[in-house]
């Protein structure tokens, strides 16, 4: 029997909330592991003697970017800036609304709905409106793994929470009561999964023996009855990162950059992401972009395989056949043969 726990009350304010960093540059937020955090704050570089040992690096002008946001269940509009990765973005949103950052499950772009096609990944259009989905009601259900595959595609928010991106129709999880797309997978058999990446969660689900029953605890995003929440006038955005408009590309390491999306790259990463779903039951745009970058520099499948093995991707244990499939998608994209992305794959965990 499913067990429900208490939900959270909606916040209600009448004024516009403005983050006090709205005039900062996109990369101004200090980062403990970022070598740029020690740069001078004067807006330019300092010039020392040629033999000086303390010549600071010249500062590169950075775009001053601000984004509008709301909590998806309803809130005043907030203005955020000064972030360079997803974790810092979530912290800015949390500071804006005076809530713990741990309350934020994920963000969508240009819609308050739980729409996985609008999920915030590694890129944000400069005109996109951000909606933050926060924790709602916890749910706990018992699931019997009667088949090898549960029928889930899992992604994560880049800040410690894995959640359900897709549920295959007719699958075990499709038949499980109260489990839904957007639910954060918090625990399996009492073991906390907070802080785990999506592939780690997928591996744990895959390792559950067929025929056994396990307890799954999820947390759904907070919902409300508001139907007219929407971006402020002039900030609608297209939600299409392949439209040629400038986007802010977020990285787990290094500074964020403003880029004009390349259609070839978008098509290639979409195809790679679908292959990742087929092989691992996960969805990760940043991982797909990393695979593309390795493949873009390779001249043949052998070079690509060596590049994968020599990178951090070795931890995923890709099979030779899967690496060859990845190379096929990459070579097709490089040669212009990849015109469309297959939509449906069977999850393998």
XYZ file of C-alpha atoms in Angstrom:
349
model
C 0.000 0.000 0.000
C 1.332 3.451 -0.832
C 2.023 5.679 2.119
C 1.706 9.459 1.859
C 3.427 12.080 3.917
C 2.576 15.696 4.589
C 2.901 18.183 1.750
C 4.193 21.755 1.783
C 2.228 24.981 1.834
C 2.453 27.321 -1.131
C 4.277 30.581 -0.644
C 2.303 33.752 -1.310
C 3.771 37.198 -1.837
C 2.598 40.216 -3.754
C 5.848 41.920 -4.569
C 8.481 41.198 -7.193
C 11.516 39.521 -5.684
C 14.874 40.716 -6.981
C 18.134 38.944 -6.226
C 20.727 41.419 -5.005
C 23.214 40.101 -7.569
C 21.131 41.133 -10.585
C 23.870 43.471 -11.794
C 26.655 40.939 -11.566
C 28.254 39.340 -14.563
C 27.299 35.768 -15.386
C 30.647 34.512 -14.155
C 31.022 36.783 -11.117
C 29.991 34.182 -8.544
C 33.110 32.914 -6.715
C 33.796 29.230 -7.089
C 36.235 27.456 -4.758
C 37.742 25.429 -7.576
C 37.716 28.151 -10.218
C 41.046 29.761 -10.912
C 39.272 32.889 -12.111
C 37.876 33.570 -8.636
C 41.066 35.402 -7.628
C 40.952 37.943 -10.456
C 40.965 41.636 -9.655
C 37.606 43.356 -9.394
C 38.526 46.584 -11.122
C 37.120 45.650 -14.521
C 40.521 45.477 -16.232
C 43.928 43.934 -15.964
C 46.916 45.157 -14.000
C 50.227 45.563 -15.802
C 53.391 44.772 -13.867
C 57.076 44.726 -14.667
C 58.141 42.064 -17.163
C 59.919 40.058 -14.496
C 57.247 40.400 -11.818
C 56.071 37.130 -10.302
C 52.667 38.522 -9.384
C 51.181 39.581 -12.701
C 47.447 38.795 -12.562
C 45.792 37.348 -15.655
C 44.051 39.896 -17.884
C 40.324 39.940 -17.418
C 38.116 39.185 -20.381
C 34.942 41.294 -20.616
C 31.998 39.142 -19.561
C 28.405 39.564 -20.679
C 26.031 40.939 -18.046
C 23.156 38.477 -18.207
C 20.003 38.381 -16.105
C 17.221 35.806 -16.199
C 13.642 35.892 -14.944
C 12.320 33.023 -12.872
C 9.303 31.834 -10.925
C 8.525 28.874 -8.731
C 6.466 26.539 -10.910
C 3.626 26.186 -8.390
C 3.201 29.963 -8.211
C 5.294 32.882 -6.939
C 6.319 36.451 -7.730
C 8.848 36.883 -10.533
C 12.476 36.860 -9.467
C 15.559 38.162 -11.265
C 18.784 36.149 -11.042
C 22.296 36.535 -12.385
C 25.908 35.776 -11.560
C 25.928 31.965 -11.992
C 28.266 29.819 -14.059
C 26.895 26.287 -13.578
C 23.694 24.515 -12.614
C 24.500 24.270 -8.897
C 25.134 28.000 -8.704
C 21.922 28.653 -10.651
C 19.911 26.660 -8.091
C 21.618 28.531 -5.260
C 20.719 31.876 -6.852
C 17.080 30.815 -7.167
C 17.056 29.593 -3.557
C 18.565 32.886 -2.355
C 16.036 34.848 -4.406
C 13.088 33.132 -2.711
C 14.730 32.561 0.674
C 14.302 28.775 0.538
C 16.859 25.992 1.084
C 18.566 25.030 -2.178
C 17.770 21.400 -1.312
C 14.090 22.188 -1.978
C 14.664 22.630 -5.724
C 14.171 19.421 -7.732
C 14.678 20.671 -11.291
C 13.911 23.561 -13.635
C 11.977 23.860 -16.878
C 12.248 26.590 -19.487
C 9.278 28.697 -20.597
C 6.653 26.491 -18.945
C 5.553 25.858 -15.372
C 4.355 22.385 -16.350
C 6.329 19.196 -15.707
C 7.344 19.028 -19.359
C 10.468 16.954 -19.866
C 10.922 18.358 -23.380
C 11.528 21.758 -21.749
C 13.880 20.508 -19.047
C 16.815 22.769 -18.241
C 20.005 20.995 -19.239
C 23.383 22.420 -20.163
C 22.046 25.406 -22.097
C 19.695 28.321 -21.449
C 18.473 30.625 -24.216
C 19.175 34.241 -23.354
C 15.438 34.966 -23.600
C 14.316 31.841 -21.719
C 12.178 32.137 -18.588
C 13.143 29.707 -15.806
C 10.591 27.831 -13.702
C 11.878 26.087 -10.568
C 10.010 22.968 -9.444
C 10.350 22.465 -5.697
C 9.732 19.489 -3.429
C 6.155 18.481 -2.836
C 4.665 15.318 -1.368
C 6.833 12.249 -0.604
C 5.421 8.878 -1.708
C 6.464 5.330 -0.864
C 5.374 2.280 -2.860
C 6.306 -1.370 -3.074
C 7.209 -2.602 -6.564
C 7.632 -6.200 -7.699
C 10.222 -6.523 -10.448
C 8.398 -9.111 -12.554
C 10.401 -8.291 -15.687
C 14.027 -7.440 -16.427
C 13.178 -3.864 -17.421
C 11.255 -1.471 -15.186
C 10.534 0.925 -18.051
C 12.135 4.101 -16.686
C 14.347 6.751 -18.216
C 16.225 8.638 -15.507
C 17.982 11.984 -15.623
C 19.297 14.281 -12.880
C 19.348 17.955 -12.089
C 23.135 18.255 -11.960
C 22.950 19.073 -8.257
C 22.322 15.743 -6.539
C 18.761 14.727 -7.421
C 17.898 11.985 -9.934
C 14.337 11.940 -11.201
C 12.074 10.168 -13.681
C 12.117 11.646 -17.170
C 10.015 9.045 -18.984
C 7.903 6.010 -18.129
C 7.416 3.436 -20.865
C 3.754 2.707 -21.563
C 2.661 -0.713 -20.283
C 5.839 -1.206 -18.236
C 6.117 -2.221 -14.574
C 6.506 1.387 -13.450
C 3.640 2.508 -15.669
C 1.397 0.167 -13.674
C 2.787 1.239 -10.287
C 0.339 3.478 -8.432
C 1.229 7.126 -7.844
C 4.652 7.027 -9.580
C 4.886 9.795 -12.175
C 7.231 11.637 -14.515
C 9.096 14.332 -12.595
C 9.279 12.351 -9.343
C 12.640 12.517 -7.588
C 13.898 9.009 -6.716
C 14.911 9.581 -3.099
C 15.383 6.064 -1.692
C 15.456 2.404 -2.720
C 14.826 -0.028 0.147
C 15.613 2.750 2.615
C 18.972 3.610 1.014
C 19.236 7.326 0.275
C 20.071 8.219 -3.316
C 20.468 11.935 -2.711
C 23.766 12.970 -4.269
C 23.805 10.063 -6.739
C 24.052 10.642 -10.467
C 21.352 9.246 -12.718
C 23.533 6.392 -13.989
C 24.209 5.300 -10.409
C 20.466 5.177 -9.686
C 19.832 3.295 -12.950
C 22.525 0.764 -12.013
C 20.946 0.126 -8.598
C 17.543 -0.449 -10.190
C 19.032 -2.733 -12.810
C 20.780 -4.819 -10.131
C 17.535 -5.582 -8.282
C 16.895 -9.312 -8.893
C 13.979 -10.211 -11.132
C 11.036 -11.495 -9.085
C 11.950 -9.542 -5.948
C 9.916 -6.774 -4.327
C 11.541 -3.482 -3.377
C 10.406 -0.266 -1.722
C 10.695 2.912 -3.748
C 10.389 6.333 -2.120
C 9.910 9.298 -4.434
C 9.173 12.990 -3.976
C 6.858 14.674 -6.457
C 7.194 18.339 -7.494
C 4.885 20.739 -5.682
C 1.812 21.482 -7.780
C -0.871 24.147 -7.666
C -4.130 24.928 -9.392
C -2.766 28.047 -11.062
C -3.180 27.793 -14.814
C -2.231 31.270 -15.955
C 1.357 31.435 -14.716
C 3.621 32.441 -17.546
C 6.715 34.387 -18.503
C 6.646 38.148 -18.178
C 5.953 40.163 -21.313
C 8.987 40.367 -23.560
C 10.646 37.322 -22.016
C 8.704 34.523 -23.675
C 11.593 32.813 -25.421
C 11.272 30.088 -27.984
C 12.354 27.137 -25.884
C 14.153 25.894 -28.992
C 17.880 25.762 -28.407
C 18.454 24.913 -32.047
C 16.827 28.065 -33.354
C 20.114 29.874 -33.886
C 19.534 32.287 -30.985
C 22.281 32.843 -28.482
C 22.334 30.558 -25.460
C 24.232 30.391 -22.208
C 26.043 27.064 -22.076
C 26.619 25.785 -18.535
C 29.470 23.433 -17.678
C 30.242 21.372 -14.590
C 33.823 22.680 -14.783
C 35.027 25.939 -16.259
C 33.128 29.132 -16.991
C 29.788 29.383 -18.733
C 29.923 30.733 -22.282
C 27.486 32.456 -24.609
C 27.200 30.565 -27.881
C 25.085 30.315 -31.009
C 23.953 26.667 -31.150
C 25.234 24.586 -34.046
C 22.474 22.505 -35.659
C 24.927 19.663 -36.368
C 25.955 19.550 -32.713
C 22.336 19.626 -31.539
C 21.323 16.781 -33.849
C 24.371 14.718 -32.884
C 23.891 15.171 -29.134
C 20.182 14.353 -29.423
C 21.050 11.103 -31.201
C 23.760 10.272 -28.652
C 21.302 10.973 -25.828
C 18.806 8.535 -27.337
C 21.537 5.905 -27.522
C 22.355 6.546 -23.862
C 18.704 5.949 -23.004
C 18.775 2.680 -24.936
C 22.003 1.467 -23.338
C 21.686 2.800 -19.776
C 18.203 4.221 -19.280
C 19.611 7.679 -18.594
C 19.422 11.090 -20.230
C 22.329 13.507 -19.910
C 22.867 16.370 -22.357
C 26.247 17.294 -20.896
C 27.457 13.690 -21.165
C 26.238 13.581 -24.776
C 28.145 16.791 -25.509
C 31.303 15.301 -23.964
C 30.980 12.211 -26.170
C 30.455 14.439 -29.222
C 33.577 16.489 -28.434
C 35.689 13.326 -28.239
C 34.189 11.999 -31.469
C 34.527 15.321 -33.289
C 38.301 15.173 -32.889
C 38.598 11.482 -33.859
C 39.277 10.389 -37.441
C 38.072 6.794 -37.134
C 36.308 4.450 -34.667
C 39.628 3.249 -33.263
C 40.699 6.788 -32.331
C 37.259 7.393 -30.837
C 37.404 4.217 -28.725
C 40.847 5.191 -27.413
C 39.582 8.696 -26.633
C 36.649 7.266 -24.659
C 38.891 4.890 -22.709
C 41.378 7.650 -21.886
C 38.652 10.011 -20.612
C 36.376 9.996 -17.587
C 33.859 8.058 -19.694
C 35.732 4.843 -18.904
C 33.773 4.622 -15.636
C 30.553 3.900 -17.555
C 31.832 0.587 -18.927
C 30.583 1.119 -22.476
C 30.659 -2.078 -24.527
C 32.508 -2.233 -27.854
C 29.198 -2.494 -29.725
C 27.824 0.581 -27.962
C 30.994 2.594 -28.691
C 30.637 1.595 -32.343
C 26.993 2.762 -32.315
C 28.091 6.097 -30.828
C 30.707 6.480 -33.530
C 28.061 5.766 -36.171
C 25.912 8.634 -34.874
C 28.899 10.962 -34.695
C 30.204 10.142 -38.181
C 26.706 10.518 -39.633
C 26.374 13.955 -38.033
C 29.827 15.036 -39.236
C 29.015 13.989 -42.803
C 25.495 15.448 -42.752
C 23.726 12.097 -43.081
C 21.943 12.373 -39.739
C 18.706 14.162 -40.615
C 16.396 13.030 -37.823
C 16.561 11.501 -34.363
C 14.708 8.302 -33.481
C 12.165 9.084 -30.767
C 11.502 5.814 -28.969
C 13.983 3.333 -27.478
C 13.471 0.505 -25.046
C 15.071 1.178 -21.684
C 17.460 -1.538 -20.606
C 17.176 -1.611 -16.812
